XYZ file of C-alpha atoms in Angstrom:
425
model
C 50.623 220.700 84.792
C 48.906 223.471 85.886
C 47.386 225.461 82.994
C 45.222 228.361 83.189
C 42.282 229.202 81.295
C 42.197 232.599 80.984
C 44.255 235.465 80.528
C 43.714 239.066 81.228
C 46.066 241.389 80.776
C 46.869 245.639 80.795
C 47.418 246.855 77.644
C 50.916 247.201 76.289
C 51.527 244.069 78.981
C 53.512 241.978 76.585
C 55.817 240.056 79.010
C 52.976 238.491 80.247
C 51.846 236.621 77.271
C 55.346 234.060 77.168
C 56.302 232.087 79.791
C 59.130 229.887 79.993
C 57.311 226.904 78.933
C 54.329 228.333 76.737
C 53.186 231.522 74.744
C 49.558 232.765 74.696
C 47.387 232.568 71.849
C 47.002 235.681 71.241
C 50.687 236.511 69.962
C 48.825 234.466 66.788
C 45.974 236.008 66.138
C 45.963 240.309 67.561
C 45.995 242.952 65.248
C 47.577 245.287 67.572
C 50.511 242.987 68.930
C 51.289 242.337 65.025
C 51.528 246.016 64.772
C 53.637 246.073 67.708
C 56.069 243.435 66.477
C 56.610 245.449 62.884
C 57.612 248.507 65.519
C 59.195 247.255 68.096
C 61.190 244.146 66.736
C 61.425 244.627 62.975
C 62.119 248.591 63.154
C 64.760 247.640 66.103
C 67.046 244.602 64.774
C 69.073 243.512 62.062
C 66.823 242.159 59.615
C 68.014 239.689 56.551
C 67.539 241.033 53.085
C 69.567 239.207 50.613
C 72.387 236.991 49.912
C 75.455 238.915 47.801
C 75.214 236.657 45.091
C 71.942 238.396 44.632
C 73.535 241.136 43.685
C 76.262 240.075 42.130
C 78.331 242.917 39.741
C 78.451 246.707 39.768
C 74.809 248.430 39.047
C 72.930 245.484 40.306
C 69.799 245.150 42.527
C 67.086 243.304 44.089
C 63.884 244.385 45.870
C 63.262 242.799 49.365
C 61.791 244.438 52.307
C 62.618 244.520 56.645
C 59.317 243.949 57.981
C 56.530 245.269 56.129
C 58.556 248.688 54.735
C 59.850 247.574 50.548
C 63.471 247.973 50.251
C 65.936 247.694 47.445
C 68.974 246.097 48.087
C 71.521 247.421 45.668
C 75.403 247.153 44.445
C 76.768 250.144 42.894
C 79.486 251.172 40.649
C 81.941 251.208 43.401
C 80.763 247.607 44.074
C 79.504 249.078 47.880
C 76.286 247.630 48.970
C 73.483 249.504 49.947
C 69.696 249.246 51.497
C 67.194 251.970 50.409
C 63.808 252.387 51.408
C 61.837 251.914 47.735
C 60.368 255.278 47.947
C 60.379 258.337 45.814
C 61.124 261.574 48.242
C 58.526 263.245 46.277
C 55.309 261.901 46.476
C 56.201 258.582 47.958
C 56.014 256.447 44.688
C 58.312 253.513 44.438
C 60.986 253.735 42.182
C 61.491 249.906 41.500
C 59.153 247.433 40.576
C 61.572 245.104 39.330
C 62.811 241.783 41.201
C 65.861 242.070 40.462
C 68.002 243.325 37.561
C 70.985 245.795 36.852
C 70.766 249.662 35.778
C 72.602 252.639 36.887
C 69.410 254.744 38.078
C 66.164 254.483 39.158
C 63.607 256.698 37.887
C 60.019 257.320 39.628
C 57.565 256.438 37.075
C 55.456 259.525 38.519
C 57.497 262.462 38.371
C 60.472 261.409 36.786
C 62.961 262.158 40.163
C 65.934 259.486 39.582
C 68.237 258.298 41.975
C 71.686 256.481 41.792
C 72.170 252.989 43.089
C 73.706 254.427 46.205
C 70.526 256.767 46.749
C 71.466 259.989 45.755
C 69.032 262.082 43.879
C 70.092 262.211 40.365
C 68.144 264.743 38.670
C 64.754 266.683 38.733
C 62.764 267.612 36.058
C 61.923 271.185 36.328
C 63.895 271.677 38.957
C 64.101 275.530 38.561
C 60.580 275.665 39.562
C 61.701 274.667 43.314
C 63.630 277.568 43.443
C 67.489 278.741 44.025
C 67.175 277.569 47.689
C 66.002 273.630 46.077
C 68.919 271.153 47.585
C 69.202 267.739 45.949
C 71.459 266.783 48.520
C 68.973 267.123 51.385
C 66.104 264.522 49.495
C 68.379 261.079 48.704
C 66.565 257.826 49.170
C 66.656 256.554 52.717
C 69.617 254.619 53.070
C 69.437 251.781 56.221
C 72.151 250.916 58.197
C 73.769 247.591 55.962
C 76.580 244.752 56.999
C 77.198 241.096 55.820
C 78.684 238.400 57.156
C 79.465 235.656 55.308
C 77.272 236.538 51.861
C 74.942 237.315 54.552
C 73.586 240.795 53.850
C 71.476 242.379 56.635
C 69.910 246.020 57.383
C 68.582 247.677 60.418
C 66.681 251.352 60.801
C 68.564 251.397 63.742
C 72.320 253.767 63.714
C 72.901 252.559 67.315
C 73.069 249.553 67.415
C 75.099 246.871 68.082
C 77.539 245.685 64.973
C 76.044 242.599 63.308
C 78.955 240.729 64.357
C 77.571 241.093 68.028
C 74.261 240.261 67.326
C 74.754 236.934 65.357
C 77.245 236.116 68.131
C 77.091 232.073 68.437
C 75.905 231.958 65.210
C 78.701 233.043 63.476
C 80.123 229.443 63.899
C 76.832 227.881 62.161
C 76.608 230.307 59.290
C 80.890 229.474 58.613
C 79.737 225.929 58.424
C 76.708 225.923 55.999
C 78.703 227.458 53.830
C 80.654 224.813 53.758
C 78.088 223.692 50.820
C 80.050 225.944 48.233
C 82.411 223.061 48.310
C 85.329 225.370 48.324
C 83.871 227.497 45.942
C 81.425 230.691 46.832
C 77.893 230.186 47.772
C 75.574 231.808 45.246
C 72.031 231.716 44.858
C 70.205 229.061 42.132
C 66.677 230.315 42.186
C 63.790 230.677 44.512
C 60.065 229.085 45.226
C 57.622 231.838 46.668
C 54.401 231.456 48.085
C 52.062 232.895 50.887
C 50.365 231.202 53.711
C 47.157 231.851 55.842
C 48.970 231.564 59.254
C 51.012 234.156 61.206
C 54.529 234.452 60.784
C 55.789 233.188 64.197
C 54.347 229.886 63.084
C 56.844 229.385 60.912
C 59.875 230.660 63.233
C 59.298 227.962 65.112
C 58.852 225.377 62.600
C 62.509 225.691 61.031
C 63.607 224.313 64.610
C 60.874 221.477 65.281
C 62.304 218.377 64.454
C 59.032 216.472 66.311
C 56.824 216.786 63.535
C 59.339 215.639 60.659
C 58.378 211.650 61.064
C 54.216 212.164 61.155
C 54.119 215.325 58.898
C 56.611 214.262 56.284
C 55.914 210.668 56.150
C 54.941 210.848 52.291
C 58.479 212.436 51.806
C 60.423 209.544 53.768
C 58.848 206.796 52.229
C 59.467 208.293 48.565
C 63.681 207.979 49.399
C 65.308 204.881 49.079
C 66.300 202.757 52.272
C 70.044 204.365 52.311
C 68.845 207.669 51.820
C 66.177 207.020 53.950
C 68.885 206.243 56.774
C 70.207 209.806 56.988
C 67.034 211.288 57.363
C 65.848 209.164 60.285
C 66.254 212.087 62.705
C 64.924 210.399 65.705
C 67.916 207.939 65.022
C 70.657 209.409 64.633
C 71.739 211.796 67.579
C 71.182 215.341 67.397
C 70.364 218.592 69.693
C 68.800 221.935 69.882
C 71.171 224.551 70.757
C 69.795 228.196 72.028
C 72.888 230.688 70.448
C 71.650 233.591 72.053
C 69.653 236.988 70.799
C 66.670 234.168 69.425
C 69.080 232.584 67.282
C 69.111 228.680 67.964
C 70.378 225.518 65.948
C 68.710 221.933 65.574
C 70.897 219.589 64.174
C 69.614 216.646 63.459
C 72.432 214.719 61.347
C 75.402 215.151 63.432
C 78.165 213.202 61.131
C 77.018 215.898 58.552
C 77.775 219.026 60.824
C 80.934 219.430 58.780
C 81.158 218.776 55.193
C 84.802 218.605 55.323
C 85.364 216.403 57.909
C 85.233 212.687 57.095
C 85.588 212.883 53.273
C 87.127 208.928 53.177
C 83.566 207.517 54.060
C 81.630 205.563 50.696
C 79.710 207.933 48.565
C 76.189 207.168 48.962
C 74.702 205.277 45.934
C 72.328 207.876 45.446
C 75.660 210.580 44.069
C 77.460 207.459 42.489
C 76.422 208.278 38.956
C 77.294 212.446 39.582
C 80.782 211.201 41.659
C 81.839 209.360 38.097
C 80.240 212.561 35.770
C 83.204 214.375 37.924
C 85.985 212.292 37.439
C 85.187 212.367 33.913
C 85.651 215.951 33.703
C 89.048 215.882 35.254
C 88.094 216.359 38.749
C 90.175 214.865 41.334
C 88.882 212.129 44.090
C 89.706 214.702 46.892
C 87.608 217.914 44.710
C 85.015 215.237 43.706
C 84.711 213.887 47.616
C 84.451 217.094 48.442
C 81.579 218.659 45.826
C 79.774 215.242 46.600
C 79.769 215.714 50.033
C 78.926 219.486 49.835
C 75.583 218.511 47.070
C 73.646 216.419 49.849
C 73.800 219.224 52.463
C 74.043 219.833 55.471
C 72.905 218.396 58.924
C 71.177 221.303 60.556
C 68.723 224.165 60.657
C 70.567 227.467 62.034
C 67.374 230.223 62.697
C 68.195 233.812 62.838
C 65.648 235.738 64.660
C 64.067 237.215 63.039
C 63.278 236.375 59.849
C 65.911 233.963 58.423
C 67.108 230.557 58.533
C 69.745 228.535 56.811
C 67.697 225.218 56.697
C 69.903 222.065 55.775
C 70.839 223.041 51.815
C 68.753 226.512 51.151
C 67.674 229.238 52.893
C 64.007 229.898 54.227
C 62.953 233.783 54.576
C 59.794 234.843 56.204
C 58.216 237.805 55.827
C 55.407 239.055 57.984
C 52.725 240.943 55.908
C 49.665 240.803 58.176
C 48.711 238.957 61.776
C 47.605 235.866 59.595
C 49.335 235.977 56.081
C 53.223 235.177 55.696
C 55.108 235.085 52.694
C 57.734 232.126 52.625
C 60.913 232.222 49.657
C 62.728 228.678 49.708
C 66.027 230.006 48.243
C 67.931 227.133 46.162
C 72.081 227.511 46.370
C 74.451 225.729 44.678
C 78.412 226.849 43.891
C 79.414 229.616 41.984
C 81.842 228.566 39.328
C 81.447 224.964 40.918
C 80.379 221.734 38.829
C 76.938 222.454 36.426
C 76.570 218.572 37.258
C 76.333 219.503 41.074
C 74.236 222.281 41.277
C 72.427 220.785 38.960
C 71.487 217.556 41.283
C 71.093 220.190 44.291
C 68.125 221.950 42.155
C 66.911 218.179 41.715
C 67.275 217.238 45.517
C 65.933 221.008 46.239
C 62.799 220.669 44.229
C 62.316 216.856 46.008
C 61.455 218.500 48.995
C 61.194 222.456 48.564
C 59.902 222.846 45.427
C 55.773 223.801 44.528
C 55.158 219.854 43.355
C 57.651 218.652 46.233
C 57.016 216.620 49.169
C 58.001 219.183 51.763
C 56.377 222.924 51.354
C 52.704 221.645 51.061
C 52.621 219.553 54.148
C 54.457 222.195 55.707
C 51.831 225.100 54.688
C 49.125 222.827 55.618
C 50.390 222.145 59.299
C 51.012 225.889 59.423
C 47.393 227.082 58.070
C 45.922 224.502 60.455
C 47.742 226.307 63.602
C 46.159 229.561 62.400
C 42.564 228.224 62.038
C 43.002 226.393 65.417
C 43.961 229.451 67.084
C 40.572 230.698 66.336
C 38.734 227.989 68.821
C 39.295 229.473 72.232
C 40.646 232.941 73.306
C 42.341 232.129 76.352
C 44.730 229.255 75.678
C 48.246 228.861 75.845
C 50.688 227.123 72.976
C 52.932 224.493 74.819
C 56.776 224.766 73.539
C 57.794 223.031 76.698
C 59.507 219.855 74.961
C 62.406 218.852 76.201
C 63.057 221.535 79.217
C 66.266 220.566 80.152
C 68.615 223.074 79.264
C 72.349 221.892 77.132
C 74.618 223.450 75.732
C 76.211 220.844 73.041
C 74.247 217.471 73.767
C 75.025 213.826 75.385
C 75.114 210.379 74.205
C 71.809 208.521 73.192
C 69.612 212.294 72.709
C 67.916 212.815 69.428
C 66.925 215.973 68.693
C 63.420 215.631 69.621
C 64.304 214.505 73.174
C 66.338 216.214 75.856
C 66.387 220.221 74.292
C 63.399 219.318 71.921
C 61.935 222.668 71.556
C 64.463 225.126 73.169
C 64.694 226.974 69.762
C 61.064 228.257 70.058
C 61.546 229.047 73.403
C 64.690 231.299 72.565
C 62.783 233.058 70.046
C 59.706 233.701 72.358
C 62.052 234.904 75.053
C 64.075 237.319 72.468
C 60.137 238.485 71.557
C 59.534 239.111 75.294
C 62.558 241.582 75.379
C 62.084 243.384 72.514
C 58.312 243.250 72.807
C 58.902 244.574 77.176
C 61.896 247.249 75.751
């Protein structure tokens, strides 16, 4: 393979630093092009803030942010949802400091300004002193541009463009089918584990679609499951693909029998969900509901990534938020069904906290291979990052590929090429 060894490049000469099979090093480690990216891709797409069940009843609210700029994410007494930039139009204060919460105004702990939950400037104190000519109207918080799909709540700063509809495209189909782990019931939220790693945040984009590194780095988690359980996550066993779904988004799925939770609900209930299975039947479920919830609890069989900062990983969803060319900010977001079973979302905390959670086997090991990425980055400056697994390109996938084989690492490579665009607009 011919590989080159240095790199020189104009400035503002983005396209040059990804290739089809490799990215430079650079897009890990430069000030300016992390500047760049907060401009040109997170000021210029739909950006994921918050899941409805967030913000679930009239007068509620959550703070979140698109890119680096805070945002509060808010439902108001007409039940619409809105995204406001968390800034006072007076002297720039923010108005919330909250996580999350309900109340019918927000008040700037400065000045006093308040503002309803839909952004409109409430009252002023003083306000005479502005004068007769002093128009409330004209200083509301700034509203973004807001849609859903699915639960899925995201915001752009941009009016023109394309519905969200468009732009998940593909995807659609993926997000209809994690859902699929309400069980019949709405998805909701269960609770969240935060934390902040030395790395840059397109370390972790591709991550959420790397199935190569699940046997080495999460060896510690595999050999803590029994040997059934251990069977479904033997992912270089069991079939699988990488699927680019257009505008970065891709999907690795790496247990195909559990694409759809619906489909196949006659097959055994895994020993593991015996014990919850008979807590259901006991309160009055029936064998089709408690197939069904069962089914649902162990989650799902793939990672769907959003570009750019989302991804509905197995049974929770992973955010990313950039805050600086080597710090990102991770939330592993636990879900469960809303009015379902307590028995069933309680065992999907359990099975969450197994993996995701702070003392689980999954988020350290991750953050460690992540942080190590970062300080590698360091040793050399003109070296190129190989995501060149598995070239081939499918669409669906054949008999006898696993999902590290045949479209291996396709998912990066969508995401690096949707960076080129936005990065060369």
């Amino acid at each position: 393979m011919d590989m080159p060894t240095d790199m020189t490049r104009p400035d503002g000469d983005y396209a040059s630093l990804v290739q089809d099979d490799r990215v430079h090093t650079s897009l890990y480690k430069d000030p300016a092009i992390f500047d760049e990216e907060m401009e040109r891709i997170f000021k210029n797409t739909w950006v994921w803030v918050a899941h409805a069940s967030e913000v679930p009843g009239k007068n509620t609210f959550k703070k979140s942010f698109v890119g680096k700029q805070p945002v509060i994410v808010t439902r108001d007494k007409e039940e619409k949802i809105h995204v406001l930039l968390n800034r006072c139009r007076h002297r720039a204060a923010t108005v919330c400091e909250k996580k999350a919460g309900k109340t019918s105004v927000f008040v700037c702990p400065y000045h006093g300004w308040s503002y309803n939950l839909d952004g409109k400037l409430r009252s002023v104190p003083h306000a005479s002193v502005y004068g007769e000519d002093f128009d409330k109207d004209e200083f509301p918080l700034v509203s973004l541009r807001t849609e859903q799909y699915n639960g899925m709540i995201f915001a752009t700063f941009r009016d023109d463009i394309e519905p969200l509809a468009d732009f998940l495209g593909s995807a659609k189909k993926w997000i209809d089918l994690f859902m699929k782990q309400g069980a019949g019931y709405p998805v909701k939220t269960l609770g969240e584990h935060q934390f902040r790693f030395p790395g840059n945040w397109k370390i972790q984009l591709e991550n959420t679609t790397d199935a190569y590194h699940f046997p080495i780095v999460h060896k510690t988690f595999l050999d803590s499951l029994d040997a059934e359980t251990g069977n479904v996550f033997d992912v270089l066993g069991r079939g699988g693909w990488v699927e680019d779904l257009g505008h970065g988004h891709s999907v690795m799925v790496m247990m195909p029998e559990l694409v759809d939770l619906e489909e196949n609900l006659e097959a055994p209930i895994p020993e593991r969900f015996a014990d919850l299975a008979e807590e259901l039947r006991g309160e009055g479920y029936s064998d089709h509901e408690v197939r069904r919830i069962v089914r649902a609890v162990g989650g799902g069989g793939f990672n769907l990534n959003l570009f750019p900062n989302v991804a509905c990983s197995m049974a929770f969803f992973r955010v990313l938020r950039p805050v600086s060319v080597d710090e990102t900010e991770i939330r592993h977001i636990a879900i469960g069904m809303d009015g379902g079973p307590e028995a069933g979302n309680r065992m999907r905390l359990r099975l969450h906290e197994h993996f995701q959670g702070p003392m689980g086997f999954g988020s350290p090991d991750d953050a460690e291979g992540w942080e190590r990425v970062q300080r590698g980055s360091a040793a050399g400056d003109d070296l190129w990052i190989l995501v060149n697994r598995g070239q081939a390109p499918i669409i669906g996938h054949a008999a006898g590929d696993h999902v590290t084989d045949v479209s291996a690492e396709s998912g990066m490579r969508a995401a690096y090429q949707e960076w080129k665009r936005m990065m060369s607009a």
